């Protein structure tokens, strides 16, 4: 994989690595990948690897295996704030999928112990991260309740400790998945896709929730997409100041939203 920065400058060449996340803090560049061989059918398991550069991508550290356990580790996400580096991924070590967390407080030079943030009997996957100052926000898809729900967890001390897990979707029969999250100031925004009751589980609508108190509480969900659309999916959200932006893919009739 040839890695380029935003100006098209080569920042590294990775062999047998799937590039999954990149961050940049001043002159520090980091790369997060899931290692695999040429043939995915070869013996072995997926692990989470990490490397970084402190000179704008001219030189990289030796890749480090951050997961290093008995289960398959997949879908890593990475975020940074000042000298902190946060990494989460979905891990099958416990026998089901859980969301694992690891952080560095020295720009990725060293990492602390691994923590299981979901730690429940369901399959937890598709984690997403948002940061604002000392606050770390995490969402993921979880089927502990028997169907898919969107779970939320936060830390207000740079990942040193975490609060309780909250179910944001709280649906009884629908399948909620594909969450995205953004944050700015005291505002935290979450969007996800949810199958419409009575319809095929492949027919999704887009739902939105917000918190104006740094994740202490959340508003009632808002239905953003067209209820008459057959498919609404692949959403993203971005927050800046008091504004929040949401985009998604929707199959429409005659180009109209409603």
mmCIF file of C-alpha atoms in Angstrom:
data_model
loop_
_atom_site.group_PDB
_atom_site.id
_atom_site.type_symbol
_atom_site.label_atom_id
_atom_site.label_comp_id
_atom_site.label_asym_id
_atom_site.label_seq_id
_atom_site.Cartn_x
_atom_site.Cartn_y
_atom_site.Cartn_z
ATOM 1 C CA UNK A 1 0.000 0.000 0.000
ATOM 2 C CA UNK A 2 1.448 3.363 -0.992
ATOM 3 C CA UNK A 3 0.448 6.011 1.566
ATOM 4 C CA UNK A 4 0.102 9.662 0.531
ATOM 5 C CA UNK A 5 -0.565 12.741 2.624
ATOM 6 C CA UNK A 6 -3.123 15.426 1.736
ATOM 7 C CA UNK A 7 -0.603 17.051 -0.626
ATOM 8 C CA UNK A 8 0.118 13.832 -2.479
ATOM 9 C CA UNK A 9 3.481 13.278 -0.838
ATOM 10 C CA UNK A 10 4.473 9.668 -0.203
ATOM 11 C CA UNK A 11 4.575 8.941 3.531
ATOM 12 C CA UNK A 12 5.360 5.236 3.410
ATOM 13 C CA UNK A 13 5.082 1.911 1.657
ATOM 14 C CA UNK A 14 3.419 -0.944 3.522
ATOM 15 C CA UNK A 15 3.688 -4.527 2.338
ATOM 16 C CA UNK A 16 0.913 -6.968 3.323
ATOM 17 C CA UNK A 17 -0.879 -4.268 5.307
ATOM 18 C CA UNK A 18 -4.393 -2.978 4.832
ATOM 19 C CA UNK A 19 -4.354 0.746 5.556
ATOM 20 C CA UNK A 20 -7.286 1.517 7.854
ATOM 21 C CA UNK A 21 -6.570 4.825 9.542
ATOM 22 C CA UNK A 22 -4.190 7.738 9.448
ATOM 23 C CA UNK A 23 -3.717 10.639 11.834
ATOM 24 C CA UNK A 24 -1.541 13.731 11.827
ATOM 25 C CA UNK A 25 -0.569 15.880 14.811
ATOM 26 C CA UNK A 26 1.803 18.671 13.817
ATOM 27 C CA UNK A 27 4.747 16.693 12.321
ATOM 28 C CA UNK A 28 3.659 13.345 13.770
ATOM 29 C CA UNK A 29 2.079 10.896 11.362
ATOM 30 C CA UNK A 30 0.627 7.558 12.419
ATOM 31 C CA UNK A 31 -0.696 4.610 10.479
ATOM 32 C CA UNK A 32 -3.017 1.929 11.766
ATOM 33 C CA UNK A 33 -3.408 -1.307 9.868
ATOM 34 C CA UNK A 34 -4.714 -4.826 10.033
ATOM 35 C CA UNK A 35 -1.971 -7.227 9.047
ATOM 36 C CA UNK A 36 -2.524 -10.155 6.734
ATOM 37 C CA UNK A 37 -0.571 -12.303 4.295
ATOM 38 C CA UNK A 38 -0.957 -12.622 0.558
ATOM 39 C CA UNK A 39 -3.475 -15.425 0.997
ATOM 40 C CA UNK A 40 -6.161 -14.746 3.612
ATOM 41 C CA UNK A 41 -6.804 -18.507 3.775
ATOM 42 C CA UNK A 42 -3.359 -19.127 5.287
ATOM 43 C CA UNK A 43 -3.227 -20.130 8.987
ATOM 44 C CA UNK A 44 -3.245 -17.299 11.487
ATOM 45 C CA UNK A 45 -5.481 -14.568 12.851
ATOM 46 C CA UNK A 46 -6.004 -10.888 12.180
ATOM 47 C CA UNK A 47 -4.112 -8.508 14.476
ATOM 48 C CA UNK A 48 -4.000 -4.726 14.850
ATOM 49 C CA UNK A 49 -0.667 -3.128 13.900
ATOM 50 C CA UNK A 50 0.481 0.445 14.513
ATOM 51 C CA UNK A 51 3.380 2.583 13.346
ATOM 52 C CA UNK A 52 4.166 6.303 13.463
ATOM 53 C CA UNK A 53 6.466 8.972 12.085
ATOM 54 C CA UNK A 54 7.736 12.043 13.947
ATOM 55 C CA UNK A 55 9.351 13.712 10.930
ATOM 56 C CA UNK A 56 6.422 14.298 8.619
ATOM 57 C CA UNK A 57 6.446 10.787 7.166
ATOM 58 C CA UNK A 58 10.090 10.510 6.123
ATOM 59 C CA UNK A 59 10.782 7.682 8.580
ATOM 60 C CA UNK A 60 8.470 5.270 10.426
ATOM 61 C CA UNK A 61 8.810 3.323 13.619
ATOM 62 C CA UNK A 62 8.847 -0.470 13.631
ATOM 63 C CA UNK A 63 5.198 -1.655 13.411
ATOM 64 C CA UNK A 64 3.842 -2.864 16.758
ATOM 65 C CA UNK A 65 1.149 -5.517 17.266
ATOM 66 C CA UNK A 66 -1.328 -3.771 19.579
ATOM 67 C CA UNK A 67 -3.912 -6.567 19.884
ATOM 68 C CA UNK A 68 -1.617 -9.611 20.230
ATOM 69 C CA UNK A 69 -4.257 -12.051 21.478
ATOM 70 C CA UNK A 70 -5.996 -15.294 20.552
ATOM 71 C CA UNK A 71 -9.019 -13.864 18.748
ATOM 72 C CA UNK A 72 -9.441 -12.159 15.419
ATOM 73 C CA UNK A 73 -9.029 -8.378 15.779
ATOM 74 C CA UNK A 74 -10.731 -6.294 13.081
ATOM 75 C CA UNK A 75 -12.166 -2.878 12.173
ATOM 76 C CA UNK A 76 -9.700 -0.596 14.003
ATOM 77 C CA UNK A 77 -10.336 3.123 14.471
ATOM 78 C CA UNK A 78 -7.866 5.794 15.551
ATOM 79 C CA UNK A 79 -8.069 9.375 16.867
ATOM 80 C CA UNK A 80 -5.639 11.821 18.467
ATOM 81 C CA UNK A 81 -5.748 14.874 20.695
ATOM 82 C CA UNK A 82 -2.561 16.683 21.713
ATOM 83 C CA UNK A 83 -0.131 13.918 22.788
ATOM 84 C CA UNK A 84 -2.848 11.268 23.243
ATOM 85 C CA UNK A 85 -3.507 8.501 20.708
ATOM 86 C CA UNK A 86 -6.688 6.435 21.031
ATOM 87 C CA UNK A 87 -7.336 3.146 19.234
ATOM 88 C CA UNK A 88 -10.396 0.882 19.323
ATOM 89 C CA UNK A 89 -11.222 -2.304 17.449
ATOM 90 C CA UNK A 90 -13.597 -5.272 17.437
ATOM 91 C CA UNK A 91 -12.088 -8.413 18.963
ATOM 92 C CA UNK A 92 -13.317 -12.031 19.139
ATOM 93 C CA UNK A 93 -11.023 -13.205 21.951
ATOM 94 C CA UNK A 94 -13.937 -13.658 24.380
ATOM 95 C CA UNK A 95 -15.832 -15.819 21.885
ATOM 96 C CA UNK A 96 -18.042 -13.007 20.635
ATOM 97 C CA UNK A 97 -17.177 -9.568 19.309
ATOM 98 C CA UNK A 98 -16.172 -6.978 21.915
ATOM 99 C CA UNK A 99 -14.848 -3.437 21.545
ATOM 100 C CA UNK A 100 -11.275 -3.188 22.784
ATOM 101 C CA UNK A 101 -9.512 0.067 23.639
ATOM 102 C CA UNK A 102 -5.903 1.092 23.931
ATOM 103 C CA UNK A 103 -4.324 4.521 24.407
ATOM 104 C CA UNK A 104 -0.985 6.246 24.353
ATOM 105 C CA UNK A 105 -0.171 9.435 26.273
ATOM 106 C CA UNK A 106 3.182 10.014 24.547
ATOM 107 C CA UNK A 107 2.269 10.388 20.858
ATOM 108 C CA UNK A 108 2.223 6.647 20.211
ATOM 109 C CA UNK A 109 5.657 5.841 21.608
ATOM 110 C CA UNK A 110 4.148 3.489 24.202
ATOM 111 C CA UNK A 111 0.645 2.166 24.879
ATOM 112 C CA UNK A 112 -1.153 1.229 28.089
ATOM 113 C CA UNK A 113 -3.046 -1.963 28.773
ATOM 114 C CA UNK A 114 -5.932 -3.177 26.627
ATOM 115 C CA UNK A 115 -9.445 -2.574 27.993
ATOM 116 C CA UNK A 116 -12.700 -4.262 26.971
ATOM 117 C CA UNK A 117 -15.190 -1.372 26.734
ATOM 118 C CA UNK A 118 -18.295 -3.323 25.633
ATOM 119 C CA UNK A 119 -17.793 -6.428 27.769
ATOM 120 C CA UNK A 120 -21.194 -8.021 27.177
ATOM 121 C CA UNK A 121 -22.538 -11.307 25.729
ATOM 122 C CA UNK A 122 -23.552 -9.808 22.386
ATOM 123 C CA UNK A 123 -21.596 -9.159 19.227
ATOM 124 C CA UNK A 124 -20.121 -5.642 19.388
ATOM 125 C CA UNK A 125 -18.669 -4.204 16.188
ATOM 126 C CA UNK A 126 -18.271 -1.151 13.939
ATOM 127 C CA UNK A 127 -16.903 1.194 16.617
ATOM 128 C CA UNK A 128 -16.569 4.913 15.854
ATOM 129 C CA UNK A 129 -14.750 7.644 17.816
ATOM 130 C CA UNK A 130 -15.192 11.379 18.362
ATOM 131 C CA UNK A 131 -13.024 13.667 20.514
ATOM 132 C CA UNK A 132 -13.335 17.120 21.975
ATOM 133 C CA UNK A 133 -10.684 18.374 24.391
ATOM 134 C CA UNK A 134 -10.594 15.875 27.310
ATOM 135 C CA UNK A 135 -13.749 14.066 26.195
ATOM 136 C CA UNK A 136 -13.591 10.757 24.331
ATOM 137 C CA UNK A 137 -16.854 9.493 22.795
ATOM 138 C CA UNK A 138 -17.412 5.971 21.486
ATOM 139 C CA UNK A 139 -20.343 4.334 19.694
ATOM 140 C CA UNK A 140 -20.779 0.869 18.230
ATOM 141 C CA UNK A 141 -23.343 -1.633 16.970
ATOM 142 C CA UNK A 142 -24.368 -4.296 19.497
ATOM 143 C CA UNK A 143 -26.804 -7.220 19.350
ATOM 144 C CA UNK A 144 -26.902 -8.035 23.087
ATOM 145 C CA UNK A 145 -30.636 -7.228 23.170
ATOM 146 C CA UNK A 146 -31.337 -9.760 20.405
ATOM 147 C CA UNK A 147 -31.381 -7.267 17.559
ATOM 148 C CA UNK A 148 -28.980 -4.520 16.528
ATOM 149 C CA UNK A 149 -28.717 -1.463 18.778
ATOM 150 C CA UNK A 150 -26.418 1.560 18.938
ATOM 151 C CA UNK A 151 -24.407 1.731 22.166
ATOM 152 C CA UNK A 152 -22.607 4.798 23.532
ATOM 153 C CA UNK A 153 -19.822 5.222 26.065
ATOM 154 C CA UNK A 154 -17.696 8.200 27.067
ATOM 155 C CA UNK A 155 -14.677 9.286 29.031
ATOM 156 C CA UNK A 156 -14.246 12.843 30.339
ATOM 157 C CA UNK A 157 -10.625 12.361 31.441
ATOM 158 C CA UNK A 158 -8.795 11.486 28.223
ATOM 159 C CA UNK A 159 -9.655 7.796 28.415
ATOM 160 C CA UNK A 160 -8.422 7.189 31.970
ATOM 161 C CA UNK A 161 -11.892 6.070 33.088
ATOM 162 C CA UNK A 162 -15.206 5.421 31.344
ATOM 163 C CA UNK A 163 -18.832 5.896 32.323
ATOM 164 C CA UNK A 164 -21.672 3.439 31.877
ATOM 165 C CA UNK A 165 -22.820 2.110 28.516
ATOM 166 C CA UNK A 166 -26.026 3.601 27.103
ATOM 167 C CA UNK A 167 -28.323 2.193 24.423
ATOM 168 C CA UNK A 168 -29.163 5.136 22.150
ATOM 169 C CA UNK A 169 -31.431 3.367 19.670
ATOM 170 C CA UNK A 170 -33.535 1.363 22.188
ATOM 171 C CA UNK A 171 -35.664 -0.182 19.460
ATOM 172 C CA UNK A 172 -37.596 -3.376 20.068
ATOM 173 C CA UNK A 173 -37.716 -4.995 16.641
ATOM 174 C CA UNK A 174 -35.664 -2.891 14.220
ATOM 175 C CA UNK A 175 -32.051 -3.488 13.263
ATOM 176 C CA UNK A 176 -29.833 -0.459 13.953
ATOM 177 C CA UNK A 177 -26.343 -0.378 12.473
ATOM 178 C CA UNK A 178 -23.616 1.680 10.802
ATOM 179 C CA UNK A 179 -23.350 4.451 13.427
ATOM 180 C CA UNK A 180 -21.353 7.636 12.946
ATOM 181 C CA UNK A 181 -20.480 10.265 15.558
ATOM 182 C CA UNK A 182 -19.158 13.828 15.686
ATOM 183 C CA UNK A 183 -18.566 16.328 18.493
ATOM 184 C CA UNK A 184 -17.926 20.035 18.951
ATOM 185 C CA UNK A 185 -17.968 21.929 22.231
ATOM 186 C CA UNK A 186 -20.635 20.425 24.489
ATOM 187 C CA UNK A 187 -22.457 18.969 21.482
ATOM 188 C CA UNK A 188 -22.328 15.283 20.547
ATOM 189 C CA UNK A 189 -24.152 14.060 17.447
ATOM 190 C CA UNK A 190 -24.941 10.460 16.491
ATOM 191 C CA UNK A 191 -26.518 9.113 13.296
ATOM 192 C CA UNK A 192 -27.284 5.549 12.276
ATOM 193 C CA UNK A 193 -29.331 3.489 9.847
ATOM 194 C CA UNK A 194 -32.316 1.518 11.069
ATOM 195 C CA UNK A 195 -34.591 -0.987 9.368
ATOM 196 C CA UNK A 196 -38.186 0.173 9.211
ATOM 197 C CA UNK A 197 -40.697 -1.971 11.183
ATOM 198 C CA UNK A 198 -42.791 -4.099 8.875
ATOM 199 C CA UNK A 199 -40.364 -3.765 5.995
ATOM 200 C CA UNK A 200 -37.424 -5.819 4.846
ATOM 201 C CA UNK A 201 -34.399 -5.471 7.098
ATOM 202 C CA UNK A 202 -32.507 -4.308 4.015
ATOM 203 C CA UNK A 203 -34.697 -1.181 3.862
ATOM 204 C CA UNK A 204 -33.053 1.408 6.119
ATOM 205 C CA UNK A 205 -33.857 4.918 7.270
ATOM 206 C CA UNK A 206 -31.464 7.453 8.830
ATOM 207 C CA UNK A 207 -31.943 8.489 12.459
ATOM 208 C CA UNK A 208 -30.241 11.204 14.484
ATOM 209 C CA UNK A 209 -29.730 11.984 18.170
ATOM 210 C CA UNK A 210 -27.919 14.850 19.839
ATOM 211 C CA UNK A 211 -26.531 15.717 23.240
ATOM 212 C CA UNK A 212 -25.948 19.332 24.303
ATOM 213 C CA UNK A 213 -24.282 18.410 27.607
ATOM 214 C CA UNK A 214 -21.232 16.416 26.494
ATOM 215 C CA UNK A 215 -23.080 13.099 26.447
ATOM 216 C CA UNK A 216 -24.816 13.310 29.838
ATOM 217 C CA UNK A 217 -28.189 13.002 28.120
ATOM 218 C CA UNK A 218 -29.525 12.674 24.576
ATOM 219 C CA UNK A 219 -32.538 14.062 22.763
ATOM 220 C CA UNK A 220 -35.346 12.049 21.257
ATOM 221 C CA UNK A 221 -34.307 10.527 17.937
ATOM 222 C CA UNK A 222 -35.096 12.404 14.738
ATOM 223 C CA UNK A 223 -35.942 10.671 11.464
ATOM 224 C CA UNK A 224 -33.809 12.425 8.814
ATOM 225 C CA UNK A 225 -34.355 10.393 5.658
ATOM 226 C CA UNK A 226 -37.389 9.977 3.453
ATOM 227 C CA UNK A 227 -39.770 7.389 5.007
ATOM 228 C CA UNK A 228 -40.956 6.493 1.495
ATOM 229 C CA UNK A 229 -37.460 5.782 0.221
ATOM 230 C CA UNK A 230 -36.538 2.157 -0.326
ATOM 231 C CA UNK A 231 -32.941 2.576 0.845
ATOM 232 C CA UNK A 232 -31.180 5.178 3.020
ATOM 233 C CA UNK A 233 -27.667 4.289 4.178
ATOM 234 C CA UNK A 234 -23.940 5.140 4.175
ATOM 235 C CA UNK A 235 -24.295 8.234 6.368
ATOM 236 C CA UNK A 236 -21.561 10.522 7.681
ATOM 237 C CA UNK A 237 -21.659 13.428 10.114
ATOM 238 C CA UNK A 238 -19.380 16.360 10.840
ATOM 239 C CA UNK A 239 -19.627 19.012 13.548
ATOM 240 C CA UNK A 240 -18.108 22.488 13.711
ATOM 241 C CA UNK A 241 -19.035 25.089 16.287
ATOM 242 C CA UNK A 242 -22.802 24.970 16.765
ATOM 243 C CA UNK A 243 -23.382 23.425 13.329
ATOM 244 C CA UNK A 244 -23.761 19.764 12.477
ATOM 245 C CA UNK A 245 -23.814 18.299 8.979
ATOM 246 C CA UNK A 246 -25.185 14.916 7.903
ATOM 247 C CA UNK A 247 -24.920 13.260 4.496
ATOM 248 C CA UNK A 248 -26.224 9.893 3.331
ATOM 249 C CA UNK A 249 -27.094 7.787 0.289
ATOM 250 C CA UNK A 250 -30.784 7.529 -0.555
ATOM 251 C CA UNK A 251 -32.696 5.937 -3.407
ATOM 252 C CA UNK A 252 -35.286 8.514 -4.497
ATOM 253 C CA UNK A 253 -38.079 8.835 -7.044
ATOM 254 C CA UNK A 254 -37.812 11.737 -9.511
ATOM 255 C CA UNK A 255 -34.979 13.295 -7.499
ATOM 256 C CA UNK A 256 -37.214 14.519 -4.646
ATOM 257 C CA UNK A 257 -36.602 13.971 -0.938
ATOM 258 C CA UNK A 258 -40.227 14.034 0.280
#
